[in-house]
Every structure is written in structure tokens, then in C-alpha cells.
Amino acid sequence: RLTKKIAEPLKGIMQQTMAKSLLFECITTVCSGMTANEDIVEMALGHLKDFVLDSDPNLKYLGFKALEQFVRHIPQSVLRFGNAALMCLSTADPTIRSSALRVISGLVSKKDLKEVVVRILDHVPAADTAYRNELSDVVLKICRREKYALVSDFSWYLNVLVELARVPGSTHGKEIAFQITDIACRVEAMREDAVQSV
């Protein structure tokens, strides 16, 4: 009942206010308890897009923090932001990059896994050691999720693991070795390739 009562006033505030702080509070309110109301969700996401695309890093960061909430509650509604998140992986602000990576991790699907992984790995060569390890960590966690549920091409993924193993300063050697062995045990057709990769 309460959400129904505040829906219209909230819409009015979002339509009229110029205050970014108030607008952000409205967006997070929608995400935290009004996700069943499609109209107000769409309005909130329309304003959220302005935050995500803003040149001000503080507003962009707030936008991605709100996106993380939407990803947790209604990920299908924010798939449209996937490309914007990938574009932010080259930003200089590490807090925005980390938030964008969490959004990407929550939105990736079996259909677009390869494209997303390739675009993440594109940033590895120019990254510092800490960021290289963060990028590698995200790829490893995404692909291992639910026993490699998103991976449809294990030959491709073994190549990715080999590429990650060669990343300078990598701290993921044990995890990479585990995944190669794990895949060899789970996917019989990959055993020879797995052995050759090590």
C-alpha cells in the first residue's frame, strides 16, 4: 500500500526536480522497494542513464552504484547499460571502473560471454598491475560461475586461461591452474587440450 501511495509523488519529484541529490534518492528508493511498478522503474532508469553518461565522475560513480542495486534486484531491466559499463573500463577513476566491472559481472549472459570477456581483456595490456589482476579476477569468476554455466566453448575458454596465465604480475596462478584441471575433469573432450595448455 505504501509504495502505491508514494508512487505518484515520487514521479512528480523526478519530473520536476533539478537537484541531482534528490533525484538520486528517488532512483534508489525505486530500486529498493518499487521494482514491480514498471512505469516508475522506467522513469528512474531514464534519469539513471543521465548519471551514468555524465562527464562528472562523482555523478557517474553514483550512477554505477545505483546500477549495481538494479542488477541485484531486476537485472533484465538494466541490460541496456551493459555497453556503457564496458566503455567505462578505460576511465581513469578506479572506483568507477570497479563498479562498472560489478555491473558487467551481473549482466553477462551465455550469449554475450565471449564478447564481454574479449572487451575486458582488451584493457589488460595498458593496465597497471592492480587493475590487470582485477580484470583477470572478474573474468575468472564470471566464467567459473555455477560450474562454468555460461561457457559454451571450452576450447575458447582454455585459450583465455592460457592468456591470463601470461599476464605480467598475475596473482591468479593457482586459480588458473585449478580451472584448467577442473575443466579437464569435467569435459572429456578438453583433456588433451588442457594437458597441452600446461
mmCIF file with all atom_site columns, C-alpha atoms in Angstrom:
data_model
loop_
_atom_site.group_PDB
_atom_site.id
_atom_site.type_symbol
_atom_site.label_atom_id
_atom_site.label_alt_id
_atom_site.label_comp_id
_atom_site.label_asym_id
_atom_site.label_entity_id
_atom_site.label_seq_id
_atom_site.pdbx_PDB_ins_code
_atom_site.Cartn_x
_atom_site.Cartn_y
_atom_site.Cartn_z
_atom_site.occupancy
_atom_site.B_iso_or_equiv
_atom_site.pdbx_formal_charge
_atom_site.auth_seq_id
_atom_site.auth_comp_id
_atom_site.auth_asym_id
_atom_site.auth_atom_id
_atom_site.pdbx_PDB_model_num
ATOM 1   C CA . ARG A 1 1   ? 0.000  0.000   0.000   1.00 0.00 ? 1   ARG A CA 1
ATOM 2   C CA . LEU A 1 2   ? 2.731  2.426   0.951   1.00 0.00 ? 2   LEU A CA 1
ATOM 3   C CA . THR A 1 3   ? 4.527  2.028   -2.356  1.00 0.00 ? 3   THR A CA 1
ATOM 4   C CA . LYS A 1 4   ? 1.293  2.767   -4.225  1.00 0.00 ? 4   LYS A CA 1
ATOM 5   C CA . LYS A 1 5   ? 0.772  5.916   -2.170  1.00 0.00 ? 5   LYS A CA 1
ATOM 6   C CA . ILE A 1 6   ? 4.220  7.311   -2.825  1.00 0.00 ? 6   ILE A CA 1
ATOM 7   C CA . ALA A 1 7   ? 4.481  6.304   -6.491  1.00 0.00 ? 7   ALA A CA 1
ATOM 8   C CA . GLU A 1 8   ? 2.785  9.390   -7.917  1.00 0.00 ? 8   GLU A CA 1
ATOM 9   C CA . PRO A 1 9   ? 4.528  11.899  -5.615  1.00 0.00 ? 9   PRO A CA 1
ATOM 10  C CA . LEU A 1 10  ? 7.843  10.241  -6.461  1.00 0.00 ? 10  LEU A CA 1
ATOM 11  C CA . LYS A 1 11  ? 7.111  10.532  -10.171 1.00 0.00 ? 11  LYS A CA 1
ATOM 12  C CA . GLY A 1 12  ? 6.321  14.190  -9.671  1.00 0.00 ? 12  GLY A CA 1
ATOM 13  C CA . ILE A 1 13  ? 9.613  14.832  -7.909  1.00 0.00 ? 13  ILE A CA 1
ATOM 14  C CA . MET A 1 14  ? 11.603 13.044  -10.613 1.00 0.00 ? 14  MET A CA 1
ATOM 15  C CA . GLN A 1 15  ? 9.836  15.026  -13.322 1.00 0.00 ? 15  GLN A CA 1
ATOM 16  C CA . GLN A 1 16  ? 10.318 18.407  -11.669 1.00 0.00 ? 16  GLN A CA 1
ATOM 17  C CA . THR A 1 17  ? 13.454 18.455  -9.544  1.00 0.00 ? 17  THR A CA 1
ATOM 18  C CA . MET A 1 18  ? 16.758 19.794  -10.786 1.00 0.00 ? 18  MET A CA 1
ATOM 19  C CA . ALA A 1 19  ? 18.578 18.636  -7.660  1.00 0.00 ? 19  ALA A CA 1
ATOM 20  C CA . LYS A 1 20  ? 20.800 15.667  -8.505  1.00 0.00 ? 20  LYS A CA 1
ATOM 21  C CA . SER A 1 21  ? 20.998 14.552  -4.874  1.00 0.00 ? 21  SER A CA 1
ATOM 22  C CA . LEU A 1 22  ? 17.210 14.383  -4.561  1.00 0.00 ? 22  LEU A CA 1
ATOM 23  C CA . LEU A 1 23  ? 16.903 12.663  -7.928  1.00 0.00 ? 23  LEU A CA 1
ATOM 24  C CA . PHE A 1 24  ? 19.441 10.048  -6.853  1.00 0.00 ? 24  PHE A CA 1
ATOM 25  C CA . GLU A 1 25  ? 17.481 9.368   -3.656  1.00 0.00 ? 25  GLU A CA 1
ATOM 26  C CA . CYS A 1 26  ? 14.327 8.875   -5.739  1.00 0.00 ? 26  CYS A CA 1
ATOM 27  C CA . ILE A 1 27  ? 16.138 6.406   -8.016  1.00 0.00 ? 27  ILE A CA 1
ATOM 28  C CA . THR A 1 28  ? 17.462 4.344   -5.094  1.00 0.00 ? 28  THR A CA 1
ATOM 29  C CA . THR A 1 29  ? 14.003 4.389   -3.475  1.00 0.00 ? 29  THR A CA 1
ATOM 30  C CA . VAL A 1 30  ? 12.506 2.934   -6.644  1.00 0.00 ? 30  VAL A CA 1
ATOM 31  C CA . CYS A 1 31  ? 15.138 0.217   -6.728  1.00 0.00 ? 31  CYS A CA 1
ATOM 32  C CA . SER A 1 32  ? 14.803 -0.713  -3.072  1.00 0.00 ? 32  SER A CA 1
ATOM 33  C CA . GLY A 1 33  ? 11.057 -1.216  -2.980  1.00 0.00 ? 33  GLY A CA 1
ATOM 34  C CA . MET A 1 34  ? 9.182  -0.325  -6.158  1.00 0.00 ? 34  MET A CA 1
ATOM 35  C CA . THR A 1 35  ? 10.601 -2.637  -8.820  1.00 0.00 ? 35  THR A CA 1
ATOM 36  C CA . ALA A 1 36  ? 7.181  -4.139  -9.539  1.00 0.00 ? 36  ALA A CA 1
ATOM 37  C CA . ASN A 1 37  ? 5.959  -0.782  -10.859 1.00 0.00 ? 37  ASN A CA 1
ATOM 38  C CA . GLU A 1 38  ? 7.200  -0.790  -14.473 1.00 0.00 ? 38  GLU A CA 1
ATOM 39  C CA . ASP A 1 39  ? 6.290  2.841   -15.169 1.00 0.00 ? 39  ASP A CA 1
ATOM 40  C CA . ILE A 1 40  ? 8.257  4.278   -12.291 1.00 0.00 ? 40  ILE A CA 1
ATOM 41  C CA . VAL A 1 41  ? 11.164 1.897   -12.912 1.00 0.00 ? 41  VAL A CA 1
ATOM 42  C CA . GLU A 1 42  ? 11.402 3.136   -16.497 1.00 0.00 ? 42  GLU A CA 1
ATOM 43  C CA . MET A 1 43  ? 11.333 6.736   -15.319 1.00 0.00 ? 43  MET A CA 1
ATOM 44  C CA . ALA A 1 44  ? 14.040 6.052   -12.758 1.00 0.00 ? 44  ALA A CA 1
ATOM 45  C CA . LEU A 1 45  ? 16.207 4.281   -15.347 1.00 0.00 ? 45  LEU A CA 1
ATOM 46  C CA . GLY A 1 46  ? 15.795 7.195   -17.739 1.00 0.00 ? 46  GLY A CA 1
ATOM 47  C CA . HIS A 1 47  ? 17.237 9.527   -15.110 1.00 0.00 ? 47  HIS A CA 1
ATOM 48  C CA . LEU A 1 48  ? 19.845 6.959   -14.117 1.00 0.00 ? 48  LEU A CA 1
ATOM 49  C CA . LYS A 1 49  ? 21.145 6.997   -17.692 1.00 0.00 ? 49  LYS A CA 1
ATOM 50  C CA . ASP A 1 50  ? 21.947 10.700  -17.256 1.00 0.00 ? 50  ASP A CA 1
ATOM 51  C CA . PHE A 1 51  ? 24.056 9.887   -14.197 1.00 0.00 ? 51  PHE A CA 1
ATOM 52  C CA . VAL A 1 52  ? 25.923 7.064   -15.929 1.00 0.00 ? 52  VAL A CA 1
ATOM 53  C CA . LEU A 1 53  ? 26.709 9.177   -19.006 1.00 0.00 ? 53  LEU A CA 1
ATOM 54  C CA . ASP A 1 54  ? 27.550 12.367  -17.087 1.00 0.00 ? 54  ASP A CA 1
ATOM 55  C CA . SER A 1 55  ? 31.082 13.728  -17.511 1.00 0.00 ? 55  SER A CA 1
ATOM 56  C CA . ASP A 1 56  ? 31.248 14.496  -13.783 1.00 0.00 ? 56  ASP A CA 1
ATOM 57  C CA . PRO A 1 57  ? 32.992 11.470  -12.222 1.00 0.00 ? 57  PRO A CA 1
ATOM 58  C CA . ASN A 1 58  ? 31.097 11.875  -8.949  1.00 0.00 ? 58  ASN A CA 1
ATOM 59  C CA . LEU A 1 59  ? 27.720 11.666  -10.684 1.00 0.00 ? 59  LEU A CA 1
ATOM 60  C CA . LYS A 1 60  ? 28.933 8.819   -12.898 1.00 0.00 ? 60  LYS A CA 1
ATOM 61  C CA . TYR A 1 61  ? 30.050 6.898   -9.805  1.00 0.00 ? 61  TYR A CA 1
ATOM 62  C CA . LEU A 1 62  ? 26.665 7.401   -8.146  1.00 0.00 ? 62  LEU A CA 1
ATOM 63  C CA . GLY A 1 63  ? 25.025 6.186   -11.328 1.00 0.00 ? 63  GLY A CA 1
ATOM 64  C CA . PHE A 1 64  ? 27.002 2.960   -11.315 1.00 0.00 ? 64  PHE A CA 1
ATOM 65  C CA . LYS A 1 65  ? 26.397 2.387   -7.600  1.00 0.00 ? 65  LYS A CA 1
ATOM 66  C CA . ALA A 1 66  ? 22.656 2.638   -8.282  1.00 0.00 ? 66  ALA A CA 1
ATOM 67  C CA . LEU A 1 67  ? 23.057 0.342   -11.292 1.00 0.00 ? 67  LEU A CA 1
ATOM 68  C CA . GLU A 1 68  ? 24.625 -2.261  -9.018  1.00 0.00 ? 68  GLU A CA 1
ATOM 69  C CA . GLN A 1 69  ? 21.442 -2.220  -6.949  1.00 0.00 ? 69  GLN A CA 1
ATOM 70  C CA . PHE A 1 70  ? 19.245 -2.666  -10.018 1.00 0.00 ? 70  PHE A CA 1
ATOM 71  C CA . VAL A 1 71  ? 21.452 -5.543  -11.201 1.00 0.00 ? 71  VAL A CA 1
ATOM 72  C CA . ARG A 1 72  ? 20.853 -7.320  -7.886  1.00 0.00 ? 72  ARG A CA 1
ATOM 73  C CA . HIS A 1 73  ? 17.072 -6.825  -7.973  1.00 0.00 ? 73  HIS A CA 1
ATOM 74  C CA . ILE A 1 74  ? 15.976 -6.653  -11.614 1.00 0.00 ? 74  ILE A CA 1
ATOM 75  C CA . PRO A 1 75  ? 18.964 -7.320  -13.900 1.00 0.00 ? 75  PRO A CA 1
ATOM 76  C CA . GLN A 1 76  ? 16.873 -7.714  -17.053 1.00 0.00 ? 76  GLN A CA 1
ATOM 77  C CA . SER A 1 77  ? 15.734 -4.115  -16.803 1.00 0.00 ? 77  SER A CA 1
ATOM 78  C CA . VAL A 1 78  ? 19.273 -2.726  -16.977 1.00 0.00 ? 78  VAL A CA 1
ATOM 79  C CA . LEU A 1 79  ? 20.768 -4.827  -19.776 1.00 0.00 ? 79  LEU A CA 1
ATOM 80  C CA . ARG A 1 80  ? 20.737 -1.657  -21.862 1.00 0.00 ? 80  ARG A CA 1
ATOM 81  C CA . PHE A 1 81  ? 23.551 -0.288  -19.674 1.00 0.00 ? 81  PHE A CA 1
ATOM 82  C CA . GLY A 1 82  ? 25.993 -3.105  -20.441 1.00 0.00 ? 82  GLY A CA 1
ATOM 83  C CA . ASN A 1 83  ? 27.834 -1.253  -23.190 1.00 0.00 ? 83  ASN A CA 1
ATOM 84  C CA . ALA A 1 84  ? 28.103 1.915   -21.092 1.00 0.00 ? 84  ALA A CA 1
ATOM 85  C CA . ALA A 1 85  ? 29.684 -0.158  -18.328 1.00 0.00 ? 85  ALA A CA 1
ATOM 86  C CA . LEU A 1 86  ? 32.183 -1.700  -20.742 1.00 0.00 ? 86  LEU A CA 1
ATOM 87  C CA . MET A 1 87  ? 33.073 1.760   -22.039 1.00 0.00 ? 87  MET A CA 1
ATOM 88  C CA . CYS A 1 88  ? 33.922 2.854   -18.500 1.00 0.00 ? 88  CYS A CA 1
ATOM 89  C CA . LEU A 1 89  ? 36.648 0.242   -18.104 1.00 0.00 ? 89  LEU A CA 1
ATOM 90  C CA . SER A 1 90  ? 39.077 2.721   -19.643 1.00 0.00 ? 90  SER A CA 1
ATOM 91  C CA . THR A 1 91  ? 38.229 5.563   -17.273 1.00 0.00 ? 91  THR A CA 1
ATOM 92  C CA . ALA A 1 92  ? 40.977 6.857   -15.005 1.00 0.00 ? 92  ALA A CA 1
ATOM 93  C CA . ASP A 1 93  ? 38.822 6.627   -11.861 1.00 0.00 ? 93  ASP A CA 1
ATOM 94  C CA . PRO A 1 94  ? 39.389 3.212   -10.211 1.00 0.00 ? 94  PRO A CA 1
ATOM 95  C CA . THR A 1 95  ? 36.152 3.409   -8.197  1.00 0.00 ? 95  THR A CA 1
ATOM 96  C CA . ILE A 1 96  ? 34.092 3.840   -11.366 1.00 0.00 ? 96  ILE A CA 1
ATOM 97  C CA . ARG A 1 97  ? 35.995 1.010   -13.069 1.00 0.00 ? 97  ARG A CA 1
ATOM 98  C CA . SER A 1 98  ? 35.381 -1.357  -10.158 1.00 0.00 ? 98  SER A CA 1
ATOM 99  C CA . SER A 1 99  ? 31.693 -0.512  -10.012 1.00 0.00 ? 99  SER A CA 1
ATOM 100 C CA . ALA A 1 100 ? 31.389 -0.921  -13.790 1.00 0.00 ? 100 ALA A CA 1
ATOM 101 C CA . LEU A 1 101 ? 33.027 -4.354  -13.519 1.00 0.00 ? 101 LEU A CA 1
ATOM 102 C CA . ARG A 1 102 ? 30.488 -5.412  -10.893 1.00 0.00 ? 102 ARG A CA 1
ATOM 103 C CA . VAL A 1 103 ? 27.664 -4.273  -13.182 1.00 0.00 ? 103 VAL A CA 1
ATOM 104 C CA . ILE A 1 104 ? 29.179 -6.162  -16.127 1.00 0.00 ? 104 ILE A CA 1
ATOM 105 C CA . SER A 1 105 ? 29.598 -9.274  -13.999 1.00 0.00 ? 105 SER A CA 1
ATOM 106 C CA . GLY A 1 106 ? 25.933 -9.158  -13.040 1.00 0.00 ? 106 GLY A CA 1
ATOM 107 C CA . LEU A 1 107 ? 24.661 -8.625  -16.591 1.00 0.00 ? 107 LEU A CA 1
ATOM 108 C CA . VAL A 1 108 ? 26.786 -11.017 -18.647 1.00 0.00 ? 108 VAL A CA 1
ATOM 109 C CA . SER A 1 109 ? 24.948 -13.933 -20.253 1.00 0.00 ? 109 SER A CA 1
ATOM 110 C CA . LYS A 1 110 ? 25.838 -17.093 -22.131 1.00 0.00 ? 110 LYS A CA 1
ATOM 111 C CA . LYS A 1 111 ? 25.004 -15.320 -25.374 1.00 0.00 ? 111 LYS A CA 1
ATOM 112 C CA . ASP A 1 112 ? 27.423 -12.420 -24.927 1.00 0.00 ? 112 ASP A CA 1
ATOM 113 C CA . LEU A 1 113 ? 30.104 -14.018 -22.721 1.00 0.00 ? 113 LEU A CA 1
ATOM 114 C CA . LYS A 1 114 ? 32.780 -14.157 -25.423 1.00 0.00 ? 114 LYS A CA 1
ATOM 115 C CA . GLU A 1 115 ? 32.293 -10.545 -26.481 1.00 0.00 ? 115 GLU A CA 1
ATOM 116 C CA . VAL A 1 116 ? 32.326 -9.316  -22.879 1.00 0.00 ? 116 VAL A CA 1
ATOM 117 C CA . VAL A 1 117 ? 35.463 -11.289 -21.958 1.00 0.00 ? 117 VAL A CA 1
ATOM 118 C CA . VAL A 1 118 ? 37.301 -10.071 -25.068 1.00 0.00 ? 118 VAL A CA 1
ATOM 119 C CA . ARG A 1 119 ? 36.393 -6.468  -24.287 1.00 0.00 ? 119 ARG A CA 1
ATOM 120 C CA . ILE A 1 120 ? 37.532 -6.848  -20.678 1.00 0.00 ? 120 ILE A CA 1
ATOM 121 C CA . LEU A 1 121 ? 40.828 -8.422  -21.746 1.00 0.00 ? 121 LEU A CA 1
ATOM 122 C CA . ASP A 1 122 ? 41.408 -5.601  -24.241 1.00 0.00 ? 122 ASP A CA 1
ATOM 123 C CA . HIS A 1 123 ? 42.172 -3.373  -21.237 1.00 0.00 ? 123 HIS A CA 1
ATOM 124 C CA . VAL A 1 124 ? 44.797 -5.671  -19.718 1.00 0.00 ? 124 VAL A CA 1
ATOM 125 C CA . PRO A 1 125 ? 47.876 -4.599  -21.735 1.00 0.00 ? 125 PRO A CA 1
ATOM 126 C CA . ALA A 1 126 ? 47.627 -0.916  -20.775 1.00 0.00 ? 126 ALA A CA 1
ATOM 127 C CA . ALA A 1 127 ? 46.572 -1.523  -17.150 1.00 0.00 ? 127 ALA A CA 1
ATOM 128 C CA . ASP A 1 128 ? 48.766 -1.314  -14.068 1.00 0.00 ? 128 ASP A CA 1
ATOM 129 C CA . THR A 1 129 ? 49.382 -4.494  -12.072 1.00 0.00 ? 129 THR A CA 1
ATOM 130 C CA . ALA A 1 130 ? 46.497 -3.985  -9.637  1.00 0.00 ? 130 ALA A CA 1
ATOM 131 C CA . TYR A 1 131 ? 43.980 -3.305  -12.398 1.00 0.00 ? 131 TYR A CA 1
ATOM 132 C CA . ARG A 1 132 ? 45.270 -6.217  -14.517 1.00 0.00 ? 132 ARG A CA 1
ATOM 133 C CA . ASN A 1 133 ? 44.610 -8.520  -11.582 1.00 0.00 ? 133 ASN A CA 1
ATOM 134 C CA . GLU A 1 134 ? 41.167 -7.026  -11.021 1.00 0.00 ? 134 GLU A CA 1
ATOM 135 C CA . LEU A 1 135 ? 40.252 -7.576  -14.682 1.00 0.00 ? 135 LEU A CA 1
ATOM 136 C CA . SER A 1 136 ? 41.590 -11.138 -14.583 1.00 0.00 ? 136 SER A CA 1
ATOM 137 C CA . ASP A 1 137 ? 39.693 -11.852 -11.379 1.00 0.00 ? 137 ASP A CA 1
ATOM 138 C CA . VAL A 1 138 ? 36.399 -10.770 -12.920 1.00 0.00 ? 138 VAL A CA 1
ATOM 139 C CA . VAL A 1 139 ? 36.907 -12.965 -15.992 1.00 0.00 ? 139 VAL A CA 1
ATOM 140 C CA . LEU A 1 140 ? 37.811 -15.991 -13.867 1.00 0.00 ? 140 LEU A CA 1
ATOM 141 C CA . LYS A 1 141 ? 34.804 -15.550 -11.579 1.00 0.00 ? 141 LYS A CA 1
ATOM 142 C CA . ILE A 1 142 ? 32.315 -14.923 -14.377 1.00 0.00 ? 142 ILE A CA 1
ATOM 143 C CA . CYS A 1 143 ? 33.400 -17.981 -16.342 1.00 0.00 ? 143 CYS A CA 1
ATOM 144 C CA . ARG A 1 144 ? 33.598 -20.316 -13.341 1.00 0.00 ? 144 ARG A CA 1
ATOM 145 C CA . ARG A 1 145 ? 30.170 -19.243 -12.072 1.00 0.00 ? 145 ARG A CA 1
ATOM 146 C CA . GLU A 1 146 ? 27.764 -22.137 -11.429 1.00 0.00 ? 146 GLU A CA 1
ATOM 147 C CA . LYS A 1 147 ? 30.255 -24.716 -12.723 1.00 0.00 ? 147 LYS A CA 1
ATOM 148 C CA . TYR A 1 148 ? 31.002 -22.844 -15.979 1.00 0.00 ? 148 TYR A CA 1
ATOM 149 C CA . ALA A 1 149 ? 27.303 -22.448 -16.816 1.00 0.00 ? 149 ALA A CA 1
ATOM 150 C CA . LEU A 1 150 ? 27.969 -19.520 -19.156 1.00 0.00 ? 150 LEU A CA 1
ATOM 151 C CA . VAL A 1 151 ? 30.791 -21.215 -21.071 1.00 0.00 ? 151 VAL A CA 1
ATOM 152 C CA . SER A 1 152 ? 29.642 -22.986 -24.221 1.00 0.00 ? 152 SER A CA 1
ATOM 153 C CA . ASP A 1 153 ? 33.031 -23.174 -25.939 1.00 0.00 ? 153 ASP A CA 1
ATOM 154 C CA . PHE A 1 154 ? 35.613 -24.718 -23.607 1.00 0.00 ? 154 PHE A CA 1
ATOM 155 C CA . SER A 1 155 ? 38.346 -24.684 -26.232 1.00 0.00 ? 155 SER A CA 1
ATOM 156 C CA . TRP A 1 156 ? 37.996 -20.911 -26.387 1.00 0.00 ? 156 TRP A CA 1
ATOM 157 C CA . TYR A 1 157 ? 37.995 -20.633 -22.607 1.00 0.00 ? 157 TYR A CA 1
ATOM 158 C CA . LEU A 1 158 ? 41.144 -22.729 -22.249 1.00 0.00 ? 158 LEU A CA 1
ATOM 159 C CA . ASN A 1 159 ? 42.835 -20.236 -24.563 1.00 0.00 ? 159 ASN A CA 1
ATOM 160 C CA . VAL A 1 160 ? 41.584 -17.434 -22.334 1.00 0.00 ? 160 VAL A CA 1
ATOM 161 C CA . LEU A 1 161 ? 43.045 -19.181 -19.280 1.00 0.00 ? 161 LEU A CA 1
ATOM 162 C CA . VAL A 1 162 ? 46.402 -19.544 -21.023 1.00 0.00 ? 162 VAL A CA 1
ATOM 163 C CA . GLU A 1 163 ? 46.287 -15.844 -21.915 1.00 0.00 ? 163 GLU A CA 1
ATOM 164 C CA . LEU A 1 164 ? 45.518 -14.946 -18.292 1.00 0.00 ? 164 LEU A CA 1
ATOM 165 C CA . ALA A 1 165 ? 48.390 -17.115 -17.080 1.00 0.00 ? 165 ALA A CA 1
ATOM 166 C CA . ARG A 1 166 ? 50.761 -14.985 -19.154 1.00 0.00 ? 166 ARG A CA 1
ATOM 167 C CA . VAL A 1 167 ? 49.588 -11.667 -17.699 1.00 0.00 ? 167 VAL A CA 1
ATOM 168 C CA . PRO A 1 168 ? 52.608 -9.976  -16.073 1.00 0.00 ? 168 PRO A CA 1
ATOM 169 C CA . GLY A 1 169 ? 52.358 -9.769  -12.283 1.00 0.00 ? 169 GLY A CA 1
ATOM 170 C CA . SER A 1 170 ? 49.367 -12.095 -12.115 1.00 0.00 ? 170 SER A CA 1
ATOM 171 C CA . THR A 1 171 ? 48.281 -13.265 -8.674  1.00 0.00 ? 171 THR A CA 1
ATOM 172 C CA . HIS A 1 172 ? 45.854 -15.828 -10.085 1.00 0.00 ? 172 HIS A CA 1
ATOM 173 C CA . GLY A 1 173 ? 48.187 -18.685 -10.950 1.00 0.00 ? 173 GLY A CA 1
ATOM 174 C CA . LYS A 1 174 ? 46.597 -21.161 -8.534  1.00 0.00 ? 174 LYS A CA 1
ATOM 175 C CA . GLU A 1 175 ? 43.060 -20.344 -9.681  1.00 0.00 ? 175 GLU A CA 1
ATOM 176 C CA . ILE A 1 176 ? 44.014 -20.630 -13.350 1.00 0.00 ? 176 ILE A CA 1
ATOM 177 C CA . ALA A 1 177 ? 45.726 -23.978 -12.756 1.00 0.00 ? 177 ALA A CA 1
ATOM 178 C CA . PHE A 1 178 ? 42.703 -25.201 -10.807 1.00 0.00 ? 178 PHE A CA 1
ATOM 179 C CA . GLN A 1 179 ? 40.280 -24.223 -13.572 1.00 0.00 ? 179 GLN A CA 1
ATOM 180 C CA . ILE A 1 180 ? 42.364 -25.901 -16.276 1.00 0.00 ? 180 ILE A CA 1
ATOM 181 C CA . THR A 1 181 ? 42.441 -29.103 -14.227 1.00 0.00 ? 181 THR A CA 1
ATOM 182 C CA . ASP A 1 182 ? 38.771 -28.793 -13.319 1.00 0.00 ? 182 ASP A CA 1
ATOM 183 C CA . ILE A 1 183 ? 37.744 -28.390 -16.964 1.00 0.00 ? 183 ILE A CA 1
ATOM 184 C CA . ALA A 1 184 ? 39.859 -31.405 -17.939 1.00 0.00 ? 184 ALA A CA 1
ATOM 185 C CA . CYS A 1 185 ? 37.996 -33.476 -15.335 1.00 0.00 ? 185 CYS A CA 1
ATOM 186 C CA . ARG A 1 186 ? 34.554 -32.191 -16.299 1.00 0.00 ? 186 ARG A CA 1
ATOM 187 C CA . VAL A 1 187 ? 34.868 -32.080 -20.097 1.00 0.00 ? 187 VAL A CA 1
ATOM 188 C CA . GLU A 1 188 ? 36.441 -35.218 -21.507 1.00 0.00 ? 188 GLU A CA 1
ATOM 189 C CA . ALA A 1 189 ? 36.859 -33.726 -24.976 1.00 0.00 ? 189 ALA A CA 1
ATOM 190 C CA . MET A 1 190 ? 39.073 -30.998 -23.486 1.00 0.00 ? 190 MET A CA 1
ATOM 191 C CA . ARG A 1 191 ? 41.557 -33.243 -21.677 1.00 0.00 ? 191 ARG A CA 1
ATOM 192 C CA . GLU A 1 192 ? 44.195 -33.308 -24.381 1.00 0.00 ? 192 GLU A CA 1
ATOM 193 C CA . ASP A 1 193 ? 43.931 -29.566 -24.933 1.00 0.00 ? 193 ASP A CA 1
ATOM 194 C CA . ALA A 1 194 ? 44.132 -28.970 -21.177 1.00 0.00 ? 194 ALA A CA 1
ATOM 195 C CA . VAL A 1 195 ? 47.284 -31.057 -20.875 1.00 0.00 ? 195 VAL A CA 1
ATOM 196 C CA . GLN A 1 196 ? 48.878 -29.189 -23.779 1.00 0.00 ? 196 GLN A CA 1
ATOM 197 C CA . SER A 1 197 ? 47.978 -25.828 -22.246 1.00 0.00 ? 197 SER A CA 1
ATOM 198 C CA . VAL A 1 198 ? 50.143 -26.523 -19.206 1.00 0.00 ? 198 VAL A CA 1
#
